[in-house]
Amino acid sequence: MDEVKVVVAHSERATLRVGDVFLKVDADQTRIDVEVEAMALAPVPTPEVLWRKPPVLALSAVPGEALGRLGEPSTASPAAWAAAGAAIRKLHGAPLPPRRGRAGAGRDELAAELDGECERLVANGVLPADLVIRNRQVAESVFRPWTPVFTHGDLQITHVFVDGDDEITGIIDWSEAGQGDALFDLAILTLGHEEHLGDVIAGYGTEVDRDVIRAWWSLRSLMAIRWLAEHGFDPFAPGCEVDVLRARM
């Protein structure tokens, strides 16, 4: 009998693995709608939808291993990181999906949310003021004109699977997908793994503004710390979000 393994679980959603089947339980059916829609449209390998019975979505496991994990050195080869960059470029070149994704927030909306998070981080003593102020300055480069593309919206390295040196076998967790800023995806993939940014860009096939990538690292980390702490994750762990912020000092 296959064991039931908890992949992730918090107050908003949970993912379980039973054998080669992943069961995603989400009270917000809009996220599931987005995920199913995006996987059907994405021109890259994705899990197979086995069945759906709200609030549960059943997906097949994808072969291979995750590209890495935040806070740990990646054992994937430079070729694997480059292959991830090529897959992202293919996604970004696809026809736009109908919805705006997580990476598509407008400047005013995003700036207001960021400033609110920064104020709370300092007021509650979560982070020192100089660390927050410096990274808020770095994050300013995010606010520039950009052309919407088909973005994944949550392209953590644990969501990209590779087999061997250069075959991307699957990209998972599409609930934040939609129209958005291409550099957001590249930044989320390389968050905490700056040493592989060059490999990803080489595979992506076109030069990108690395200052904007760094700005997204700062913005994403500032915005995520409170949520992570409130949902049982540790942004202060070595190599994770707080260390990403410290690297900008």
Coordinates of C-alpha atoms in Angstrom, one line a residue:
M1 CA 0.0 0.0 0.0
D2 CA 1.3 3.4 -1.0
E3 CA 2.0 5.8 1.9
V4 CA 0.4 9.2 2.1
K5 CA 3.1 11.9 2.2
V6 CA 2.4 15.5 3.0
V7 CA 4.3 17.7 0.5
V8 CA 3.1 21.0 1.9
A9 CA 0.3 22.0 4.2
H10 CA -0.9 25.3 5.6
S11 CA -4.1 27.1 6.3
E12 CA -4.7 28.0 2.6
R13 CA -4.0 24.7 0.8
A14 CA -2.4 21.3 1.1
T15 CA -0.6 18.9 -1.3
L16 CA -0.4 15.2 -0.6
R17 CA 1.4 12.5 -2.5
V18 CA 0.1 8.9 -2.8
G19 CA 2.3 6.8 -5.0
D20 CA 2.6 8.6 -8.3
V21 CA -0.4 10.8 -7.7
F22 CA -0.4 14.3 -6.2
L23 CA -3.6 15.5 -4.6
K24 CA -4.0 19.3 -4.3
V25 CA -6.6 20.5 -1.8
D26 CA -7.5 24.1 -2.1
A27 CA -10.5 26.0 -0.8
D28 CA -10.0 28.7 -3.4
Q29 CA -11.2 27.1 -6.6
T30 CA -10.0 30.1 -8.7
R31 CA -6.4 29.0 -8.1
I32 CA -7.3 25.5 -9.3
D33 CA -9.1 27.0 -12.3
V34 CA -6.0 29.0 -13.2
E35 CA -3.7 26.0 -12.8
V36 CA -5.7 23.6 -15.0
E37 CA -6.1 26.4 -17.6
A38 CA -2.5 27.3 -17.6
M39 CA -1.2 23.7 -17.9
A40 CA -3.5 23.2 -20.9
L41 CA -2.0 26.2 -22.6
A42 CA 1.7 26.0 -21.6
P43 CA 4.1 24.8 -24.4
V44 CA 6.3 23.1 -21.8
P45 CA 6.0 19.7 -20.0
T46 CA 3.5 19.8 -17.2
P47 CA 1.8 17.2 -15.0
E48 CA -1.2 15.3 -16.4
V49 CA -4.6 16.2 -14.9
L50 CA -6.0 12.8 -13.7
W51 CA -9.3 14.0 -12.3
R52 CA -10.8 17.0 -10.5
K53 CA -13.5 16.9 -7.8
P54 CA -13.5 20.2 -5.9
P55 CA -11.8 21.0 -3.7
V56 CA -9.3 18.3 -4.9
L57 CA -7.2 18.2 -8.0
A58 CA -5.4 15.0 -8.8
L59 CA -2.2 15.3 -10.9
S60 CA 0.4 12.8 -12.1
A61 CA 3.9 12.9 -10.8
V62 CA 6.5 14.2 -13.3
P63 CA 9.7 12.2 -13.8
G64 CA 13.2 13.5 -12.8
E65 CA 14.3 15.5 -9.9
A66 CA 13.7 19.1 -8.8
L67 CA 16.3 21.5 -10.1
G68 CA 17.2 22.3 -6.4
R69 CA 15.9 23.7 -3.2
L70 CA 16.1 27.2 -1.6
G71 CA 18.8 27.2 1.1
E72 CA 20.7 24.2 -0.3
P73 CA 23.3 24.0 -3.0
S74 CA 21.9 22.8 -6.3
T75 CA 23.4 19.5 -7.6
A76 CA 22.0 20.2 -11.1
S77 CA 24.5 20.8 -13.9
P78 CA 24.9 24.2 -15.6
A79 CA 23.3 22.5 -18.7
A80 CA 20.2 21.7 -16.6
W81 CA 19.9 25.4 -15.5
A82 CA 20.4 26.5 -19.1
A83 CA 17.7 24.0 -20.2
A84 CA 15.4 25.6 -17.6
G85 CA 16.2 29.0 -19.1
A86 CA 15.3 27.7 -22.6
A87 CA 12.0 26.3 -21.3
I88 CA 11.1 29.6 -19.7
R89 CA 11.8 31.4 -23.0
K90 CA 9.5 29.0 -24.8
L91 CA 6.8 29.7 -22.2
H92 CA 7.3 33.5 -22.5
G93 CA 7.1 33.3 -26.3
A94 CA 3.7 31.5 -26.2
P95 CA 0.3 33.3 -26.8
L96 CA -0.9 35.2 -23.8
P97 CA -3.3 33.4 -21.5
P98 CA -6.6 35.3 -20.7
R99 CA -5.8 36.2 -17.1
R100 CA -3.4 38.5 -15.4
G101 CA -1.0 36.4 -13.2
R102 CA 0.9 37.0 -10.0
A103 CA 3.8 38.5 -12.0
G104 CA 1.4 41.0 -13.6
A105 CA 0.6 43.4 -10.8
G106 CA 0.5 47.0 -11.8
R107 CA 3.1 49.5 -10.5
D108 CA 0.9 51.4 -8.1
E109 CA -0.7 48.3 -6.6
L110 CA 2.7 46.5 -6.2
A111 CA 4.4 49.6 -4.8
A112 CA 1.7 50.1 -2.2
E113 CA 1.8 46.5 -1.1
L114 CA 5.6 46.6 -0.9
D115 CA 5.7 49.7 1.2
G116 CA 3.1 48.3 3.5
E117 CA 5.2 45.1 4.0
C118 CA 8.3 47.2 4.6
E119 CA 6.6 49.3 7.3
R120 CA 5.3 46.2 9.1
L121 CA 8.7 44.4 9.0
V122 CA 10.4 47.4 10.7
A123 CA 7.5 48.3 13.0
N124 CA 7.3 44.7 14.3
G125 CA 11.0 44.3 14.7
V126 CA 11.2 41.5 12.1
L127 CA 14.1 43.0 10.2
P128 CA 16.5 46.0 10.9
A129 CA 15.5 49.2 9.3
D130 CA 18.7 49.6 7.3
L131 CA 18.3 46.2 5.7
V132 CA 14.7 47.0 4.7
I133 CA 15.5 50.5 3.4
R134 CA 18.4 49.3 1.3
N135 CA 16.4 46.5 -0.3
R136 CA 13.4 48.8 -0.9
Q137 CA 15.8 51.0 -2.8
V138 CA 17.1 48.1 -4.9
A139 CA 13.5 47.0 -5.6
E140 CA 12.7 50.3 -7.2
S141 CA 14.2 49.0 -10.5
V142 CA 11.3 46.6 -10.9
F143 CA 9.1 49.7 -11.6
R144 CA 9.7 50.2 -15.3
P145 CA 7.8 49.6 -18.5
W146 CA 7.5 45.9 -19.6
T147 CA 5.6 43.9 -22.1
P148 CA 3.3 41.1 -20.8
V149 CA 4.2 37.5 -21.5
F150 CA 2.9 34.1 -20.4
T151 CA 4.4 33.8 -17.0
H152 CA 4.4 30.9 -14.5
G153 CA 4.2 33.2 -11.5
D154 CA 5.7 30.9 -8.9
L155 CA 8.7 29.4 -10.7
Q156 CA 10.6 28.2 -7.6
I157 CA 13.4 25.7 -8.3
T158 CA 11.4 23.0 -6.6
H159 CA 8.8 23.4 -9.3
V160 CA 11.2 22.7 -12.2
F161 CA 12.1 19.0 -12.8
V162 CA 15.0 17.8 -14.8
D163 CA 16.2 14.4 -15.9
G164 CA 19.9 14.0 -16.7
D165 CA 21.9 17.1 -17.6
D166 CA 19.6 19.0 -19.9
E167 CA 16.0 17.6 -20.2
I168 CA 13.2 19.5 -18.5
T169 CA 10.7 16.8 -17.7
G170 CA 8.0 18.9 -16.0
I171 CA 7.1 22.3 -14.5
I172 CA 4.5 22.1 -11.7
D173 CA 2.3 24.4 -9.6
W174 CA 0.7 26.8 -12.1
S175 CA -1.9 28.4 -9.8
E176 CA -0.2 31.9 -10.1
A177 CA 0.2 31.7 -13.9
G178 CA -1.0 34.4 -16.3
Q179 CA 0.1 37.6 -18.1
G180 CA 3.1 39.2 -16.4
D181 CA 6.7 40.4 -16.3
A182 CA 9.1 37.9 -17.8
L183 CA 11.9 38.9 -15.5
F184 CA 9.8 37.9 -12.5
D185 CA 10.0 34.3 -13.5
L186 CA 13.7 34.4 -14.1
A187 CA 14.2 36.0 -10.7
I188 CA 12.1 33.5 -8.8
L189 CA 13.9 30.6 -10.4
T190 CA 17.3 32.0 -9.4
L191 CA 16.3 33.4 -5.9
G192 CA 19.1 32.3 -3.5
H193 CA 21.0 30.7 -6.4
E194 CA 22.6 33.8 -7.9
E195 CA 25.6 31.7 -9.1
H196 CA 23.3 30.1 -11.7
L197 CA 21.8 33.2 -13.2
G198 CA 24.3 33.3 -16.0
D199 CA 23.4 29.7 -16.9
V200 CA 19.7 30.5 -17.0
I201 CA 20.3 33.6 -19.1
A202 CA 22.5 31.6 -21.5
G203 CA 19.6 29.1 -22.0
Y204 CA 17.0 31.9 -22.2
G205 CA 18.9 33.1 -25.3
T206 CA 18.7 36.8 -24.9
E207 CA 20.4 39.3 -22.6
V208 CA 18.3 40.6 -19.7
D209 CA 18.7 43.4 -17.3
R210 CA 20.4 41.8 -14.3
D211 CA 19.7 44.8 -12.1
V212 CA 15.9 44.2 -12.6
I213 CA 16.5 40.5 -11.6
R214 CA 18.2 41.6 -8.4
A215 CA 15.4 44.1 -7.8
W216 CA 12.9 41.3 -8.0
W217 CA 14.9 39.2 -5.6
S218 CA 14.7 42.1 -3.1
L219 CA 11.0 42.7 -3.7
R220 CA 10.0 39.1 -3.6
S221 CA 11.9 38.5 -0.3
L222 CA 10.5 41.6 1.4
M223 CA 7.0 40.7 0.4
A224 CA 7.3 37.0 1.3
I225 CA 8.9 37.1 4.8
R226 CA 5.8 37.8 6.9
W227 CA 3.6 35.3 5.0
L228 CA 6.3 32.6 5.2
A229 CA 6.7 33.0 9.0
E230 CA 3.0 33.0 9.5
H231 CA 2.6 29.7 7.6
G232 CA 5.3 27.7 9.2
F233 CA 8.2 28.4 6.9
D234 CA 11.6 29.9 8.0
P235 CA 12.8 32.8 5.9
F236 CA 15.8 33.2 8.3
A237 CA 17.2 29.8 7.4
P238 CA 20.6 29.9 5.7
G239 CA 20.4 30.8 2.1
C240 CA 16.8 31.8 2.2
E241 CA 15.0 35.1 1.9
V242 CA 16.7 37.1 4.7
D243 CA 20.1 36.0 3.4
V244 CA 19.0 37.1 -0.1
L245 CA 18.3 40.6 1.4
R246 CA 21.6 40.7 3.3
A247 CA 23.4 40.0 0.0
R248 CA 22.3 43.4 -1.3
M249 CA 24.0 45.3 1.5

